GROMACS .gro file of C-alpha atoms in nm:
model
  257
    1MET     CA    1  -2.904   1.780   0.582
    2SER     CA    2  -2.986   1.996   0.279
    3LEU     CA    3  -2.895   2.309   0.476
    4LEU     CA    4  -2.559   2.156   0.562
    5VAL     CA    5  -2.487   2.058   0.202
    6ARG     CA    6  -2.543   2.419   0.094
    7SER     CA    7  -2.219   2.512   0.272
    8CYS     CA    8  -2.013   2.256   0.077
    9HIS     CA    9  -1.825   2.528  -0.112
   10ARG     CA   10  -1.640   2.604   0.214
   11TRP     CA   11  -1.552   2.247   0.313
   12LYS     CA   12  -1.178   2.169   0.327
   13SER     CA   13  -1.200   1.833   0.503
   14LEU     CA   14  -1.488   1.585   0.493
   15ARG     CA   15  -1.546   1.256   0.674
   16ILE     CA   16  -1.837   1.030   0.578
   17ASN     CA   17  -1.948   0.731   0.785
   18ALA     CA   18  -2.256   0.575   0.629
   19LYS     CA   19  -2.429   0.240   0.613
   20HIS     CA   20  -2.527   0.297   0.253
   21HIS     CA   21  -2.413   0.532  -0.024
   22MET     CA   22  -2.354   0.910  -0.016
   23SER     CA   23  -2.702   1.006  -0.136
   24HIS     CA   24  -2.694   1.358   0.010
   25LEU     CA   25  -2.381   1.447  -0.188
   26GLU     CA   26  -2.489   1.322  -0.529
   27SER     CA   27  -2.666   1.650  -0.605
   28VAL     CA   28  -2.351   1.853  -0.534
   29ALA     CA   29  -2.159   1.934  -0.851
   30HIS     CA   30  -1.862   2.117  -0.705
   31PHE     CA   31  -1.641   2.110  -0.393
   32PRO     CA   32  -1.405   2.400  -0.472
   33ALA     CA   33  -1.217   2.401  -0.139
   34LEU     CA   34  -1.213   2.030  -0.047
   35GLN     CA   35  -0.860   1.900   0.017
   36LYS     CA   36  -0.911   1.584   0.223
   37ILE     CA   37  -1.183   1.320   0.238
   38ASP     CA   38  -1.237   1.007   0.447
   39VAL     CA   39  -1.514   0.776   0.324
   40HIS     CA   40  -1.636   0.469   0.512
   41ILE     CA   41  -1.943   0.307   0.355
   42LEU     CA   42  -2.061  -0.025   0.498
   43GLU     CA   43  -2.165  -0.180   0.167
   44ARG     CA   44  -2.043  -0.502   0.015
   45PHE     CA   45  -1.766  -0.488  -0.244
   46ASP     CA   46  -2.004  -0.625  -0.508
   47SER     CA   47  -2.247  -0.334  -0.469
   48ASP     CA   48  -2.343  -0.156  -0.791
   49TYR     CA   49  -2.306   0.185  -0.627
   50ARG     CA   50  -2.086   0.435  -0.812
   51SER     CA   51  -2.023   0.802  -0.738
   52ASP     CA   52  -1.864   1.079  -0.947
   53ALA     CA   53  -1.932   1.348  -0.685
   54LEU     CA   54  -1.564   1.395  -0.598
   55LEU     CA   55  -1.465   1.468  -0.957
   56GLY     CA   56  -1.590   1.817  -0.875
   57ALA     CA   57  -1.318   1.865  -0.611
   58PRO     CA   58  -1.019   2.011  -0.803
   59ARG     CA   59  -0.815   2.076  -0.487
   60LEU     CA   60  -0.858   1.728  -0.337
   61ARG     CA   61  -0.519   1.579  -0.244
   62HIS     CA   62  -0.585   1.319   0.029
   63ALA     CA   63  -0.845   1.043  -0.012
   64CYS     CA   64  -0.912   0.756   0.228
   65LEU     CA   65  -1.173   0.515   0.091
   66HIS     CA   66  -1.162   0.239   0.357
   67GLY     CA   67  -1.161  -0.072   0.142
   68LEU     CA   68  -1.346   0.083  -0.151
   69GLY     CA   69  -1.206   0.086  -0.501
   70ILE     CA   70  -1.159   0.401  -0.707
   71SER     CA   71  -1.402   0.259  -0.962
   72ARG     CA   72  -1.677   0.311  -0.702
   73ILE     CA   73  -1.565   0.650  -0.570
   74ARG     CA   74  -1.407   0.832  -0.864
   75LEU     CA   75  -1.128   1.076  -0.780
   76PRO     CA   76  -0.993   1.389  -0.951
   77PRO     CA   77  -0.643   1.380  -1.108
   78GLY     CA   78  -0.485   1.604  -0.843
   79VAL     CA   79  -0.495   1.337  -0.568
   80THR     CA   80  -0.148   1.270  -0.423
   81HIS     CA   81  -0.232   1.046  -0.123
   82LEU     CA   82  -0.468   0.748  -0.150
   83SER     CA   83  -0.582   0.477   0.089
   84GLY     CA   84  -0.816   0.222  -0.065
   85SER     CA   85  -0.846  -0.123  -0.214
   86ILE     CA   86  -0.816  -0.295  -0.549
   87THR     CA   87  -1.145  -0.478  -0.595
   88CYS     CA   88  -1.167  -0.522  -0.975
   89PRO     CA   89  -0.960  -0.463  -1.292
   90GLU     CA   90  -1.130  -0.126  -1.343
   91ASP     CA   91  -0.966  -0.001  -1.022
   92LEU     CA   92  -0.627  -0.071  -1.177
   93HIS     CA   93  -0.716   0.099  -1.504
   94LEU     CA   94  -0.822   0.415  -1.321
   95PHE     CA   95  -0.474   0.458  -1.171
   96PHE     CA   96  -0.386   0.612  -1.508
   97GLN     CA   97  -0.622   0.897  -1.418
   98LEU     CA   98  -0.423   0.975  -1.100
   99PRO     CA   99  -0.093   1.097  -1.251
  100ASN     CA  100   0.012   1.285  -0.935
  101LEU     CA  101  -0.025   0.994  -0.692
  102LYS     CA  102   0.277   0.982  -0.460
  103ARG     CA  103   0.173   0.788  -0.150
  104CYS     CA  104  -0.055   0.485  -0.145
  105HIS     CA  105  -0.198   0.242   0.111
  106LEU     CA  106  -0.359  -0.047  -0.076
  107GLY     CA  107  -0.556  -0.356   0.011
  108ILE     CA  108  -0.689  -0.613  -0.233
  109THR     CA  109  -0.979  -0.858  -0.242
  110ALA     CA  110  -0.918  -1.233  -0.259
  111ALA     CA  111  -1.108  -1.251  -0.588
  112MET     CA  112  -0.885  -0.986  -0.741
  113ILE     CA  113  -0.565  -1.167  -0.641
  114ALA     CA  114  -0.679  -1.461  -0.854
  115THR     CA  115  -0.755  -1.236  -1.151
  116ASP     CA  116  -0.529  -1.181  -1.451
  117ALA     CA  117  -0.493  -0.813  -1.538
  118PRO     CA  118  -0.230  -0.598  -1.712
  119VAL     CA  119   0.041  -0.433  -1.503
  120VAL     CA  120  -0.021  -0.064  -1.432
  121THR     CA  121   0.265   0.185  -1.397
  122VAL     CA  122   0.212   0.446  -1.125
  123ALA     CA  123   0.468   0.694  -1.250
  124GLN     CA  124   0.507   0.932  -0.953
  125LEU     CA  125   0.452   0.687  -0.666
  126SER     CA  126   0.725   0.717  -0.402
  127HIS     CA  127   0.575   0.545  -0.094
  128LEU     CA  128   0.367   0.227  -0.104
  129TYR     CA  129   0.212   0.025   0.180
  130VAL     CA  130   0.034  -0.295   0.081
  131VAL     CA  131  -0.174  -0.510   0.315
  132ASP     CA  132  -0.121  -0.811   0.089
  133ALA     CA  133   0.178  -0.866  -0.137
  134GLY     CA  134  -0.067  -0.987  -0.402
  135VAL     CA  135  -0.115  -0.620  -0.493
  136LEU     CA  136   0.241  -0.607  -0.625
  137LYS     CA  137   0.180  -0.833  -0.924
  138PHE     CA  138  -0.038  -0.562  -1.079
  139LEU     CA  139   0.189  -0.261  -1.025
  140SER     CA  140   0.509  -0.099  -1.144
  141ALA     CA  141   0.652   0.207  -0.968
  142PRO     CA  142   0.978   0.339  -1.118
  143LEU     CA  143   1.016   0.623  -0.862
  144LEU     CA  144   0.934   0.415  -0.553
  145SER     CA  145   1.166   0.480  -0.258
  146SER     CA  146   0.972   0.315   0.028
  147LEU     CA  147   0.782  -0.016   0.032
  148ALA     CA  148   0.603  -0.167   0.333
  149ILE     CA  149   0.419  -0.497   0.334
  150GLY     CA  150   0.182  -0.535   0.627
  151ARG     CA  151   0.135  -0.823   0.865
  152PHE     CA  152  -0.129  -1.071   0.754
  153PRO     CA  153  -0.253  -1.412   0.873
  154VAL     CA  154  -0.018  -1.677   0.737
  155GLU     CA  155  -0.298  -1.891   0.593
  156HIS     CA  156  -0.406  -1.605   0.367
  157TRP     CA  157  -0.068  -1.552   0.203
  158PRO     CA  158  -0.001  -1.711  -0.135
  159PRO     CA  159   0.311  -1.931  -0.147
  160SER     CA  160   0.457  -1.708  -0.420
  161THR     CA  161   0.473  -1.395  -0.203
  162GLN     CA  162   0.852  -1.371  -0.208
  163GLU     CA  163   0.847  -1.412  -0.584
  164SER     CA  164   0.588  -1.133  -0.612
  165ILE     CA  165   0.822  -0.894  -0.429
  166THR     CA  166   1.120  -0.991  -0.643
  167LEU     CA  167   0.928  -0.954  -0.969
  168PHE     CA  168   0.783  -0.620  -0.859
  169LEU     CA  169   1.126  -0.476  -0.779
  170HIS     CA  170   1.272  -0.608  -1.103
  171ARG     CA  171   0.982  -0.471  -1.308
  172SER     CA  172   0.988  -0.130  -1.140
  173ARG     CA  173   1.367  -0.079  -1.163
  174CYS     CA  174   1.325   0.166  -0.875
  175ARG     CA  175   1.590   0.296  -0.636
  176LEU     CA  176   1.429   0.153  -0.325
  177GLU     CA  177   1.567   0.305  -0.005
  178SER     CA  178   1.336   0.166   0.265
  179LEU     CA  179   1.176  -0.179   0.292
  180SER     CA  180   0.955  -0.319   0.569
  181VAL     CA  181   0.849  -0.682   0.544
  182SER     CA  182   0.610  -0.889   0.755
  183LYS     CA  183   0.724  -1.221   0.897
  184ALA     CA  184   0.425  -1.385   0.730
  185ILE     CA  185   0.598  -1.395   0.392
  186PHE     CA  186   0.914  -1.570   0.503
  187THR     CA  187   0.989  -1.937   0.458
  188PHE     CA  188   1.287  -2.127   0.586
  189GLU     CA  189   1.444  -2.104   0.240
  190ALA     CA  190   1.415  -1.724   0.232
  191THR     CA  191   1.731  -1.515   0.213
  192PRO     CA  192   1.790  -1.155   0.112
  193ASN     CA  193   1.978  -1.291  -0.191
  194ARG     CA  194   1.661  -1.454  -0.319
  195MET     CA  195   1.432  -1.162  -0.245
  196PHE     CA  196   1.630  -0.864  -0.370
  197VAL     CA  197   1.720  -0.804  -0.730
  198SER     CA  198   2.053  -0.635  -0.794
  199GLU     CA  199   1.896  -0.288  -0.831
  200ALA     CA  200   1.738  -0.300  -0.484
  201ARG     CA  201   2.044  -0.446  -0.314
  202SER     CA  202   2.256  -0.145  -0.399
  203THR     CA  203   2.011   0.123  -0.279
  204ILE     CA  204   1.832  -0.007   0.033
  205SER     CA  205   1.953   0.185   0.339
  206CYS     CA  206   1.669   0.107   0.584
  207LEU     CA  207   1.537  -0.246   0.635
  208LYS     CA  208   1.275  -0.371   0.881
  209LEU     CA  209   1.205  -0.744   0.908
  210GLU     CA  210   0.958  -0.931   1.128
  211LEU     CA  211   1.102  -1.276   1.197
  212PRO     CA  212   1.016  -1.591   1.389
  213PRO     CA  213   1.299  -1.681   1.631
  214GLN     CA  214   1.411  -1.987   1.434
  215MET     CA  215   1.494  -1.773   1.131
  216ILE     CA  216   1.704  -1.505   1.300
  217LYS     CA  217   2.041  -1.673   1.260
  218GLY     CA  218   2.008  -1.744   0.888
  219ILE     CA  219   1.881  -1.397   0.800
  220VAL     CA  220   2.142  -1.217   1.011
  221GLU     CA  221   2.424  -1.426   0.863
  222ALA     CA  222   2.301  -1.347   0.514
  223LEU     CA  223   2.281  -0.974   0.590
  224ALA     CA  224   2.631  -0.977   0.739
  225SER     CA  225   2.777  -1.031   0.394
  226PRO     CA  226   2.857  -0.681   0.256
  227PRO     CA  227   2.767  -0.755  -0.109
  228VAL     CA  228   2.405  -0.836  -0.017
  229LEU     CA  229   2.296  -0.487   0.097
  230PRO     CA  230   2.609  -0.269   0.077
  231ASN     CA  231   2.425   0.057   0.153
  232LEU     CA  232   2.235  -0.067   0.460
  233HIS     CA  233   2.258   0.184   0.748
  234HIS     CA  234   1.946   0.112   0.956
  235LEU     CA  235   1.831  -0.240   1.040
  236ILE     CA  236   1.528  -0.318   1.258
  237LEU     CA  237   1.454  -0.680   1.350
  238CYS     CA  238   1.116  -0.754   1.509
  239ILE     CA  239   1.124  -1.096   1.671
  240SER     CA  240   0.825  -1.300   1.783
  241VAL     CA  241   0.902  -1.346   2.153
  242SER     CA  242   0.556  -1.483   2.238
  243ARG     CA  243   0.218  -1.518   2.074
  244GLY     CA  244   0.090  -1.180   1.960
  245ARG     CA  245   0.405  -0.995   2.072
  246LEU     CA  246   0.702  -0.864   1.879
  247GLY     CA  247   1.030  -0.741   2.025
  248CYS     CA  248   1.208  -0.497   1.795
  249HIS     CA  249   1.583  -0.447   1.798
  250ASN     CA  250   1.798  -0.219   1.590
  251ARG     CA  251   2.138  -0.320   1.459
  252HIS     CA  252   2.305  -0.215   1.790
  253GLY     CA  253   2.075  -0.447   1.989
  254THR     CA  254   1.879  -0.178   2.174
  255LEU     CA  255   1.514  -0.252   2.242
  256LEU     CA  256   1.293  -0.015   2.047
  257PRO     CA  257   0.953   0.103   2.174
   0.00000   0.00000   0.00000
């Protein structure tokens, strides 16, 4: 392994799959060519392990941390694409040290959802995918153009999910163009009017909704009113046709693959 590490100055892409921490890399002070890293460490979230090894990678742009927080694997300020998780308030604070972050895929721990922490503004973020809408209560993204909220077991979703989306959009004041929403967040009282603040209504051009069959009529009727989403050009409805299956239709009714 030591012979391999000696060539680290040439590495452009690195993938680490380990049961424990990255012990072989801790002695490396510099990764001058590294641009992309994928880290999967099978340790518990409450582990005390921390690593600053990647701070010596000035050209790093893409980082995938597989459920780890950036308080555990510190990243250099040039990172533009991040996949990871918010596990503690320190993870949020460290977003300030990633001023160039543009695309993010974020999860969050159940303990963190129940935590009170200040809102963090991610100034350059344009695309955000969140596994759990609970992430949104901690973030503001004024330049966000695309938001996707992933499918999640219904029993794990807080009842205030719709409110979290509304407050996030209002706080961010962004010109959102694309929104994808899981069926898990909808209730029978949900309508686009309740979810979208006025700023988002006027800019959304692409909307994807996953819906149970019993909600189709109400949602479609609400969307048919021009003032709700006046700039909507692309609508995808994914309908639960049977357990574990979704049928997706665009606004012309054609089945999508």
